[in-house]
mmCIF file of C-alpha atoms in Angstrom:
data_model
loop_
_atom_site.group_PDB
_atom_site.id
_atom_site.type_symbol
_atom_site.label_atom_id
_atom_site.label_comp_id
_atom_site.label_asym_id
_atom_site.label_seq_id
_atom_site.Cartn_x
_atom_site.Cartn_y
_atom_site.Cartn_z
ATOM 1 C CA UNK J 1 -0.100 0.170 -0.026
ATOM 2 C CA UNK J 2 1.038 3.447 -1.051
ATOM 3 C CA UNK J 3 0.426 7.011 0.499
ATOM 4 C CA UNK J 4 1.426 10.527 -0.327
ATOM 5 C CA UNK J 5 2.309 12.606 2.808
ATOM 6 C CA UNK J 6 1.902 9.527 5.697
ATOM 7 C CA UNK J 7 4.171 10.614 8.644
ATOM 8 C CA UNK J 8 4.142 7.588 10.318
ATOM 9 C CA UNK J 9 7.224 6.575 12.531
ATOM 10 C CA UNK J 10 6.077 2.477 12.451
ATOM 11 C CA UNK J 11 9.101 1.214 10.489
ATOM 12 C CA UNK J 12 7.461 -2.366 10.880
ATOM 13 C CA UNK J 13 3.482 -3.661 10.803
ATOM 14 C CA UNK J 14 3.321 -6.689 12.043
ATOM 15 C CA UNK J 15 -0.156 -8.748 12.938
ATOM 16 C CA UNK J 16 0.675 -12.647 13.327
ATOM 17 C CA UNK J 17 0.964 -14.118 9.754
ATOM 18 C CA UNK J 18 1.095 -10.599 8.079
ATOM 19 C CA UNK J 19 4.306 -7.965 7.705
ATOM 20 C CA UNK J 20 4.353 -5.019 6.397
ATOM 21 C CA UNK J 21 8.341 -3.176 6.104
ATOM 22 C CA UNK J 22 7.873 0.955 5.555
ATOM 23 C CA UNK J 23 10.187 1.397 2.723
ATOM 24 C CA UNK J 24 12.926 3.846 4.154
ATOM 25 C CA UNK J 25 14.410 4.014 0.722
ATOM 26 C CA UNK J 26 11.556 6.641 -0.304
ATOM 27 C CA UNK J 27 11.591 8.197 2.881
ATOM 28 C CA UNK J 28 10.323 11.331 3.369
ATOM 29 C CA UNK J 29 8.589 12.324 -0.126
ATOM 30 C CA UNK J 30 6.601 9.405 -0.422
ATOM 31 C CA UNK J 31 5.235 6.266 2.521
ATOM 32 C CA UNK J 32 5.062 2.773 1.024
ATOM 33 C CA UNK J 33 4.539 -0.501 2.881
ATOM 34 C CA UNK J 34 5.827 -3.659 1.552
ATOM 35 C CA UNK J 35 4.509 -6.682 1.679
ATOM 36 C CA UNK J 36 6.800 -9.135 3.349
ATOM 37 C CA UNK J 37 5.570 -13.017 2.704
ATOM 38 C CA UNK J 38 8.371 -15.330 2.917
ATOM 39 C CA UNK J 39 12.168 -15.456 4.593
ATOM 40 C CA UNK J 40 13.021 -14.324 0.635
ATOM 41 C CA UNK J 41 11.555 -10.870 0.120
ATOM 42 C CA UNK J 42 12.577 -10.204 4.438
ATOM 43 C CA UNK J 43 15.782 -11.025 2.987
ATOM 44 C CA UNK J 44 16.320 -8.414 -0.020
ATOM 45 C CA UNK J 45 13.751 -6.309 2.203
ATOM 46 C CA UNK J 46 17.454 -5.627 4.231
ATOM 47 C CA UNK J 47 19.663 -6.127 1.681
ATOM 48 C CA UNK J 48 18.388 -3.753 -0.529
ATOM 49 C CA UNK J 49 17.634 -1.151 2.502
ATOM 50 C CA UNK J 50 14.324 -1.354 2.084
ATOM 51 C CA UNK J 51 14.342 -1.165 5.713
ATOM 52 C CA UNK J 52 17.797 -0.494 8.000
ATOM 53 C CA UNK J 53 19.214 -0.051 11.582
ATOM 54 C CA UNK J 54 20.896 -2.815 13.039
ATOM 55 C CA UNK J 55 17.514 -3.789 15.533
ATOM 56 C CA UNK J 56 15.353 -2.768 13.058
ATOM 57 C CA UNK J 57 17.187 -5.034 10.488
ATOM 58 C CA UNK J 58 16.721 -7.823 13.724
ATOM 59 C CA UNK J 59 14.469 -8.146 14.239
ATOM 60 C CA UNK J 60 12.287 -7.973 10.635
ATOM 61 C CA UNK J 61 13.947 -11.114 9.736
ATOM 62 C CA UNK J 62 12.941 -12.616 12.206
ATOM 63 C CA UNK J 63 9.759 -11.839 11.890
ATOM 64 C CA UNK J 64 9.749 -12.353 8.329
ATOM 65 C CA UNK J 65 10.617 -16.366 9.159
ATOM 66 C CA UNK J 66 8.251 -16.463 11.646
ATOM 67 C CA UNK J 67 4.750 -14.935 8.884
ATOM 68 C CA UNK J 68 6.378 -17.720 6.812
ATOM 69 C CA UNK J 69 6.214 -20.873 8.807
ATOM 70 C CA UNK J 70 2.788 -19.514 9.987
ATOM 71 C CA UNK J 71 1.138 -19.001 6.878
ATOM 72 C CA UNK J 72 1.820 -22.832 6.296
ATOM 73 C CA UNK J 73 -0.915 -24.908 4.800
ATOM 74 C CA UNK J 74 0.903 -27.817 5.927
ATOM 75 C CA UNK J 75 4.776 -29.461 6.836
ATOM 76 C CA UNK J 76 5.999 -32.539 5.111
ATOM 77 C CA UNK J 77 8.309 -32.945 7.796
ATOM 78 C CA UNK J 78 9.590 -34.314 11.603
ATOM 79 C CA UNK J 79 9.638 -32.167 14.488
ATOM 80 C CA UNK J 80 13.209 -32.429 13.388
ATOM 81 C CA UNK J 81 13.206 -31.255 10.407
ATOM 82 C CA UNK J 82 11.304 -28.632 11.451
ATOM 83 C CA UNK J 83 14.352 -27.414 13.490
ATOM 84 C CA UNK J 84 16.904 -27.847 10.264
ATOM 85 C CA UNK J 85 14.034 -26.417 8.576
ATOM 86 C CA UNK J 86 14.176 -22.642 10.863
ATOM 87 C CA UNK J 87 18.061 -23.133 11.019
ATOM 88 C CA UNK J 88 18.449 -23.817 7.626
ATOM 89 C CA UNK J 89 16.536 -20.368 7.417
ATOM 90 C CA UNK J 90 18.077 -18.366 9.349
ATOM 91 C CA UNK J 91 20.866 -18.466 8.178
ATOM 92 C CA UNK J 92 20.635 -17.382 5.230
ATOM 93 C CA UNK J 93 18.012 -14.539 6.672
ATOM 94 C CA UNK J 94 22.417 -13.639 8.344
ATOM 95 C CA UNK J 95 23.916 -12.883 4.899
ATOM 96 C CA UNK J 96 21.835 -10.343 4.102
ATOM 97 C CA UNK J 97 23.940 -7.991 5.848
ATOM 98 C CA UNK J 98 27.150 -9.413 7.278
ATOM 99 C CA UNK J 99 28.206 -6.129 9.844
ATOM 100 C CA UNK J 100 25.080 -5.740 12.045
ATOM 101 C CA UNK J 101 25.147 -8.224 15.596
ATOM 102 C CA UNK J 102 22.174 -7.795 15.872
ATOM 103 C CA UNK J 103 20.627 -10.236 13.204
ATOM 104 C CA UNK J 104 23.396 -12.938 14.028
ATOM 105 C CA UNK J 105 22.640 -12.377 17.663
ATOM 106 C CA UNK J 106 18.487 -12.599 17.114
ATOM 107 C CA UNK J 107 19.319 -16.281 14.720
ATOM 108 C CA UNK J 108 21.604 -17.906 17.169
ATOM 109 C CA UNK J 109 18.882 -16.695 19.872
ATOM 110 C CA UNK J 110 15.907 -18.168 17.886
ATOM 111 C CA UNK J 111 18.050 -22.164 17.050
ATOM 112 C CA UNK J 112 18.238 -22.405 21.065
ATOM 113 C CA UNK J 113 14.436 -21.810 21.344
ATOM 114 C CA UNK J 114 13.866 -24.510 18.742
ATOM 115 C CA UNK J 115 16.373 -25.719 20.236
ATOM 116 C CA UNK J 116 14.736 -26.954 23.572
ATOM 117 C CA UNK J 117 11.585 -27.259 21.937
ATOM 118 C CA UNK J 118 12.672 -29.941 20.279
ATOM 119 C CA UNK J 119 14.234 -31.007 23.323
ATOM 120 C CA UNK J 120 10.914 -30.435 26.162
ATOM 121 C CA UNK J 121 7.573 -30.496 24.885
ATOM 122 C CA UNK J 122 7.548 -30.652 20.885
ATOM 123 C CA UNK J 123 6.383 -34.393 19.287
ATOM 124 C CA UNK J 124 5.215 -32.857 15.955
ATOM 125 C CA UNK J 125 6.770 -29.433 13.315
ATOM 126 C CA UNK J 126 3.366 -27.000 14.590
ATOM 127 C CA UNK J 127 5.361 -27.019 18.371
ATOM 128 C CA UNK J 128 7.799 -26.297 16.834
ATOM 129 C CA UNK J 129 6.604 -23.535 14.523
ATOM 130 C CA UNK J 130 4.827 -21.854 16.905
ATOM 131 C CA UNK J 131 7.818 -21.722 20.006
ATOM 132 C CA UNK J 132 9.358 -19.774 16.935
ATOM 133 C CA UNK J 133 7.180 -17.103 16.036
ATOM 134 C CA UNK J 134 6.559 -16.334 20.078
ATOM 135 C CA UNK J 135 9.930 -15.877 20.394
ATOM 136 C CA UNK J 136 10.283 -13.896 17.078
ATOM 137 C CA UNK J 137 7.092 -11.637 18.789
ATOM 138 C CA UNK J 138 8.683 -11.392 21.833
ATOM 139 C CA UNK J 139 11.704 -9.780 20.214
ATOM 140 C CA UNK J 140 9.341 -7.032 18.586
ATOM 141 C CA UNK J 141 8.508 -6.103 22.136
ATOM 142 C CA UNK J 142 12.063 -5.747 23.538
ATOM 143 C CA UNK J 143 13.053 -4.218 21.676
ATOM 144 C CA UNK J 144 10.953 -0.998 22.689
ATOM 145 C CA UNK J 145 11.108 -1.376 26.076
ATOM 146 C CA UNK J 146 15.397 -1.107 25.353
ATOM 147 C CA UNK J 147 15.148 1.280 23.407
ATOM 148 C CA UNK J 148 12.940 3.226 26.581
ATOM 149 C CA UNK J 149 15.994 2.127 29.107
ATOM 150 C CA UNK J 150 18.397 3.790 26.739
ATOM 151 C CA UNK J 151 17.486 6.532 26.257
ATOM 152 C CA UNK J 152 17.295 7.121 30.095
ATOM 153 C CA UNK J 153 20.333 6.604 31.383
ATOM 154 C CA UNK J 154 21.905 8.216 28.304
ATOM 155 C CA UNK J 155 19.495 11.068 28.915
ATOM 156 C CA UNK J 156 21.190 11.057 32.457
ATOM 157 C CA UNK J 157 24.932 11.215 31.357
ATOM 158 C CA UNK J 158 25.058 13.469 29.054
ATOM 159 C CA UNK J 159 23.277 16.012 31.629
ATOM 160 C CA UNK J 160 25.661 14.969 34.108
ATOM 161 C CA UNK J 161 28.876 15.393 31.672
ATOM 162 C CA UNK J 162 27.788 18.962 30.641
ATOM 163 C CA UNK J 163 28.929 22.063 31.710
ATOM 164 C CA UNK J 164 24.939 22.807 31.506
ATOM 165 C CA UNK J 165 23.053 20.410 32.245
ATOM 166 C CA UNK J 166 19.624 22.240 31.696
ATOM 167 C CA UNK J 167 20.357 23.743 27.726
ATOM 168 C CA UNK J 168 22.300 20.714 25.525
ATOM 169 C CA UNK J 169 23.297 20.903 22.114
ATOM 170 C CA UNK J 170 23.869 17.295 20.519
ATOM 171 C CA UNK J 171 25.498 15.425 17.352
ATOM 172 C CA UNK J 172 23.872 12.326 16.072
ATOM 173 C CA UNK J 173 24.839 10.925 12.384
ATOM 174 C CA UNK J 174 22.767 8.177 9.975
ATOM 175 C CA UNK J 175 19.627 7.086 11.417
ATOM 176 C CA UNK J 176 19.300 5.904 14.805
ATOM 177 C CA UNK J 177 15.489 6.511 16.214
ATOM 178 C CA UNK J 178 12.041 4.973 15.213
ATOM 179 C CA UNK J 179 12.998 4.100 11.595
ATOM 180 C CA UNK J 180 15.800 2.043 12.683
ATOM 181 C CA UNK J 181 14.017 0.365 15.571
ATOM 182 C CA UNK J 182 11.257 -1.472 16.617
ATOM 183 C CA UNK J 183 10.604 1.852 18.061
ATOM 184 C CA UNK J 184 11.769 4.648 19.991
ATOM 185 C CA UNK J 185 15.368 4.592 18.632
ATOM 186 C CA UNK J 186 18.674 4.715 20.574
ATOM 187 C CA UNK J 187 20.998 7.578 19.992
ATOM 188 C CA UNK J 188 18.292 9.829 19.139
ATOM 189 C CA UNK J 189 15.932 7.373 21.702
ATOM 190 C CA UNK J 190 18.716 9.484 24.033
ATOM 191 C CA UNK J 191 17.647 12.830 21.510
ATOM 192 C CA UNK J 192 14.264 12.176 22.264
ATOM 193 C CA UNK J 193 14.605 11.697 25.963
ATOM 194 C CA UNK J 194 16.526 14.958 26.246
ATOM 195 C CA UNK J 195 14.218 16.671 24.493
ATOM 196 C CA UNK J 196 10.839 15.380 26.400
ATOM 197 C CA UNK J 197 12.715 16.466 29.674
ATOM 198 C CA UNK J 198 13.218 19.708 28.096
ATOM 199 C CA UNK J 199 16.802 20.369 27.966
ATOM 200 C CA UNK J 200 17.362 19.893 24.431
ATOM 201 C CA UNK J 201 18.116 23.075 22.925
ATOM 202 C CA UNK J 202 18.930 21.453 19.446
ATOM 203 C CA UNK J 203 19.741 18.430 17.202
ATOM 204 C CA UNK J 204 22.096 18.419 14.767
ATOM 205 C CA UNK J 205 22.040 15.501 12.142
ATOM 206 C CA UNK J 206 24.444 14.629 9.742
ATOM 207 C CA UNK J 207 22.933 14.158 5.761
ATOM 208 C CA UNK J 208 25.071 10.916 6.318
ATOM 209 C CA UNK J 209 26.204 10.354 2.880
ATOM 210 C CA UNK J 210 26.440 8.817 0.450
ATOM 211 C CA UNK J 211 22.627 6.190 1.551
ATOM 212 C CA UNK J 212 21.737 9.874 3.607
ATOM 213 C CA UNK J 213 19.835 8.527 6.207
ATOM 214 C CA UNK J 214 20.480 12.164 8.504
ATOM 215 C CA UNK J 215 18.729 14.294 5.648
ATOM 216 C CA UNK J 216 16.276 11.818 4.386
ATOM 217 C CA UNK J 217 15.571 9.808 8.045
ATOM 218 C CA UNK J 218 16.243 11.612 11.341
ATOM 219 C CA UNK J 219 15.620 14.673 9.594
ATOM 220 C CA UNK J 220 11.809 13.029 9.284
ATOM 221 C CA UNK J 221 11.791 11.788 11.921
ATOM 222 C CA UNK J 222 12.951 14.772 15.026
ATOM 223 C CA UNK J 223 10.608 17.548 12.212
ATOM 224 C CA UNK J 224 7.421 14.495 13.141
ATOM 225 C CA UNK J 225 8.392 14.650 16.944
ATOM 226 C CA UNK J 226 8.573 18.541 16.517
ATOM 227 C CA UNK J 227 12.227 18.325 18.200
ATOM 228 C CA UNK J 228 14.789 21.159 16.869
ATOM 229 C CA UNK J 229 16.648 21.018 14.813
ATOM 230 C CA UNK J 230 18.912 21.714 12.127
ATOM 231 C CA UNK J 231 20.934 19.231 9.073
ATOM 232 C CA UNK J 232 24.189 19.476 8.023
ATOM 233 C CA UNK J 233 26.773 18.507 5.952
ATOM 234 C CA UNK J 234 28.697 15.182 7.021
ATOM 235 C CA UNK J 235 31.872 17.673 6.032
ATOM 236 C CA UNK J 236 30.423 20.400 8.457
ATOM 237 C CA UNK J 237 30.501 18.799 10.999
ATOM 238 C CA UNK J 238 33.994 20.313 12.548
ATOM 239 C CA UNK J 239 33.243 23.583 11.760
ATOM 240 C CA UNK J 240 29.940 23.224 14.251
ATOM 241 C CA UNK J 241 32.732 21.846 16.200
ATOM 242 C CA UNK J 242 34.990 24.397 16.834
ATOM 243 C CA UNK J 243 32.193 27.521 17.465
ATOM 244 C CA UNK J 244 30.980 26.033 20.257
ATOM 245 C CA UNK J 245 27.798 24.485 19.130
ATOM 246 C CA UNK J 246 27.754 21.279 20.406
ATOM 247 C CA UNK J 247 27.964 19.601 23.932
ATOM 248 C CA UNK J 248 27.667 16.160 22.872
ATOM 249 C CA UNK J 249 28.180 13.039 19.957
ATOM 250 C CA UNK J 250 26.536 10.644 20.445
ATOM 251 C CA UNK J 251 25.482 7.424 17.758
ATOM 252 C CA UNK J 252 24.331 3.950 17.601
ATOM 253 C CA UNK J 253 26.756 0.629 16.771
ATOM 254 C CA UNK J 254 25.792 -2.589 14.169
ATOM 255 C CA UNK J 255 28.150 -4.454 16.500
ATOM 256 C CA UNK J 256 30.471 -3.436 19.144
ATOM 257 C CA UNK J 257 33.857 -5.703 19.831
ATOM 258 C CA UNK J 258 34.951 -6.932 23.042
ATOM 259 C CA UNK J 259 37.556 -3.980 23.727
ATOM 260 C CA UNK J 260 35.077 -0.838 22.890
ATOM 261 C CA UNK J 261 35.213 -0.496 19.235
ATOM 262 C CA UNK J 262 32.737 -0.171 18.178
ATOM 263 C CA UNK J 263 31.679 -0.507 13.573
ATOM 264 C CA UNK J 264 28.956 2.130 12.990
ATOM 265 C CA UNK J 265 27.786 3.969 9.737
ATOM 266 C CA UNK J 266 30.691 5.006 7.757
ATOM 267 C CA UNK J 267 32.006 7.979 8.948
ATOM 268 C CA UNK J 268 31.048 7.546 12.419
ATOM 269 C CA UNK J 269 35.026 7.494 12.848
ATOM 270 C CA UNK J 270 36.573 11.315 11.283
ATOM 271 C CA UNK J 271 33.254 12.644 13.621
ATOM 272 C CA UNK J 272 34.557 10.802 16.641
ATOM 273 C CA UNK J 273 38.604 12.208 15.870
ATOM 274 C CA UNK J 274 36.864 15.884 15.112
ATOM 275 C CA UNK J 275 35.168 15.240 18.798
ATOM 276 C CA UNK J 276 38.356 14.279 20.780
ATOM 277 C CA UNK J 277 40.611 16.920 18.854
ATOM 278 C CA UNK J 278 37.685 19.569 20.299
ATOM 279 C CA UNK J 279 37.007 17.909 24.157
ATOM 280 C CA UNK J 280 33.276 17.466 22.674
ATOM 281 C CA UNK J 281 32.761 13.857 24.608
ATOM 282 C CA UNK J 282 31.446 11.518 22.100
ATOM 283 C CA UNK J 283 29.469 8.388 22.573
ATOM 284 C CA UNK J 284 28.197 4.513 21.428
ATOM 285 C CA UNK J 285 24.157 3.866 22.161
ATOM 286 C CA UNK J 286 23.304 0.639 21.442
ATOM 287 C CA UNK J 287 21.685 -2.693 22.747
ATOM 288 C CA UNK J 288 23.294 -5.203 24.240
ATOM 289 C CA UNK J 289 22.927 -7.643 21.085
ATOM 290 C CA UNK J 290 25.318 -5.542 19.467
ATOM 291 C CA UNK J 291 27.722 -5.714 22.040
ATOM 292 C CA UNK J 292 29.730 -9.189 20.091
ATOM 293 C CA UNK J 293 32.086 -10.768 22.902
ATOM 294 C CA UNK J 294 33.614 -13.343 20.508
ATOM 295 C CA UNK J 295 35.793 -10.456 18.331
ATOM 296 C CA UNK J 296 38.899 -8.910 20.777
ATOM 297 C CA UNK J 297 38.911 -6.042 18.776
ATOM 298 C CA UNK J 298 37.491 -3.464 15.403
ATOM 299 C CA UNK J 299 40.204 -5.485 13.215
ATOM 300 C CA UNK J 300 37.868 -8.124 13.056
ATOM 301 C CA UNK J 301 34.520 -6.855 12.254
ATOM 302 C CA UNK J 302 33.478 -7.990 9.112
ATOM 303 C CA UNK J 303 32.901 -4.289 7.170
ATOM 304 C CA UNK J 304 29.705 -4.727 3.887
ATOM 305 C CA UNK J 305 30.853 -2.389 0.300
ATOM 306 C CA UNK J 306 28.210 -1.533 -1.145
ATOM 307 C CA UNK J 307 27.427 -0.488 -4.927
ATOM 308 C CA UNK J 308 28.784 1.836 -6.703
ATOM 309 C CA UNK J 309 25.447 3.363 -7.886
ATOM 310 C CA UNK J 310 25.304 4.735 -4.020
ATOM 311 C CA UNK J 311 28.301 6.953 -4.629
ATOM 312 C CA UNK J 312 27.402 7.260 -8.857
ATOM 313 C CA UNK J 313 23.510 8.347 -8.746
ATOM 314 C CA UNK J 314 21.304 10.573 -6.366
ATOM 315 C CA UNK J 315 18.984 9.563 -3.703
ATOM 316 C CA UNK J 316 21.561 6.961 -2.729
ATOM 317 C CA UNK J 317 21.449 5.283 -6.410
ATOM 318 C CA UNK J 318 18.149 5.161 -7.230
ATOM 319 C CA UNK J 319 18.367 8.869 -8.908
ATOM 320 C CA UNK J 320 20.223 9.422 -12.232
ATOM 321 C CA UNK J 321 24.189 9.488 -12.359
ATOM 322 C CA UNK J 322 26.341 12.365 -11.532
ATOM 323 C CA UNK J 323 30.024 11.338 -10.712
ATOM 324 C CA UNK J 324 31.515 11.354 -14.730
ATOM 325 C CA UNK J 325 32.001 7.918 -16.209
ATOM 326 C CA UNK J 326 34.586 5.608 -15.504
ATOM 327 C CA UNK J 327 36.317 6.355 -12.048
ATOM 328 C CA UNK J 328 36.487 3.901 -9.826
ATOM 329 C CA UNK J 329 34.720 3.846 -6.383
ATOM 330 C CA UNK J 330 35.118 2.447 -3.102
ATOM 331 C CA UNK J 331 31.955 2.967 -0.656
ATOM 332 C CA UNK J 332 32.497 0.912 2.626
ATOM 333 C CA UNK J 333 29.066 0.861 4.602
ATOM 334 C CA UNK J 334 30.220 1.106 7.732
ATOM 335 C CA UNK J 335 34.442 2.698 9.598
ATOM 336 C CA UNK J 336 35.286 0.979 13.248
ATOM 337 C CA UNK J 337 35.751 3.354 16.092
ATOM 338 C CA UNK J 338 38.662 2.766 18.074
ATOM 339 C CA UNK J 339 37.787 2.422 21.863
ATOM 340 C CA UNK J 340 40.178 5.035 22.628
ATOM 341 C CA UNK J 341 37.559 7.524 21.545
ATOM 342 C CA UNK J 342 34.692 7.032 22.881
ATOM 343 C CA UNK J 343 33.761 8.795 27.038
ATOM 344 C CA UNK J 344 30.558 5.556 26.394
ATOM 345 C CA UNK J 345 28.653 3.309 26.018
ATOM 346 C CA UNK J 346 25.109 3.354 26.323
ATOM 347 C CA UNK J 347 23.118 0.290 26.978
ATOM 348 C CA UNK J 348 19.859 -0.443 28.416
ATOM 349 C CA UNK J 349 21.356 -2.019 31.432
ATOM 350 C CA UNK J 350 23.140 0.766 31.990
ATOM 351 C CA UNK J 351 26.293 3.016 30.943
ATOM 352 C CA UNK J 352 29.667 0.739 30.253
ATOM 353 C CA UNK J 353 32.671 3.098 31.286
ATOM 354 C CA UNK J 354 36.411 2.398 31.255
ATOM 355 C CA UNK J 355 38.660 1.260 33.973
ATOM 356 C CA UNK J 356 41.456 2.900 36.052
ATOM 357 C CA UNK J 357 43.698 1.350 32.479
ATOM 358 C CA UNK J 358 41.706 3.439 30.378
ATOM 359 C CA UNK J 359 40.152 0.592 29.134
ATOM 360 C CA UNK J 360 36.842 -1.201 28.416
ATOM 361 C CA UNK J 361 35.585 -4.734 30.097
ATOM 362 C CA UNK J 362 32.561 -5.323 28.911
ATOM 363 C CA UNK J 363 32.260 -9.027 29.695
ATOM 364 C CA UNK J 364 32.562 -8.092 32.576
ATOM 365 C CA UNK J 365 30.099 -6.439 32.427
ATOM 366 C CA UNK J 366 27.092 -7.975 30.277
ATOM 367 C CA UNK J 367 27.983 -11.423 32.540
ATOM 368 C CA UNK J 368 26.976 -9.636 35.558
ATOM 369 C CA UNK J 369 23.984 -7.610 34.001
ATOM 370 C CA UNK J 370 22.848 -11.337 31.897
#
């Protein structure tokens, strides 16, 4: 379905047996929802960035499989076959975008749910499928609660660290709001919380080239929420900081290594360097599902490289060509910000701060909180 001018911020519309994803490639000028009938539709929507944002990707993937199995007319196989079927589908979905850890983390947790169902109660395939569907639906509900907790912890931290806790201006990058999650947002959720508390003077958002998630999506959300906001070119961030207009920088994360190195949208590393130079605190806001304790550092994070068309053409590759014919392109979707540039990591369980050695001990924090 499609409608012009509809400013709904619900990126995932789900009910049992039905999933619709807001096509974020067409925002803010057109609001179009795409029907997702199975994992093939889900994989394509994720890979083509109909849906984006690490938490939203994970939930959309999980629900695409939930819809597929909900609408089965019948399954020709045993309970063990059902588990194998779901495992294979989850592996397929994980391959859609490799950098965001939330998707892989969700797959691991869902595989454990169906494995437990097989070992305990399931005698027939439909019991396995029911257990899977319930677990996927719970992920949708849990994400909103998690985001609101991040918003509260983050707003408290920024106010504590600010020279004037009752008047803050914050810079953010990419889109980490309702459109990137099941609702509310991570880094943008912190900005939303500051605004609700009446202490946000201004939110600044970068364009976030080449896909323009900042100008198309974050700006869209900020205007919709009537939050005082200003859009800047990616290359204007340093000048903005030099002018003293920024009290803090807050971004999301697609994957956080155990030492705190953080992969996020390309351009994040540049912002962290600028913030360090200007003495401005730089924070990462992300759920613990974005933490990958299997990685010792950011050097091990796989960085997705995207199509050259995103740079060669307007509108993130969807419009007319503007680059010179014959030019080669390097288009990494993410970069890695070293932990040394990060002042704190805001999670739904609290703030991960550095120890006496000026290092993050995320493993101990995660174990303590879970």
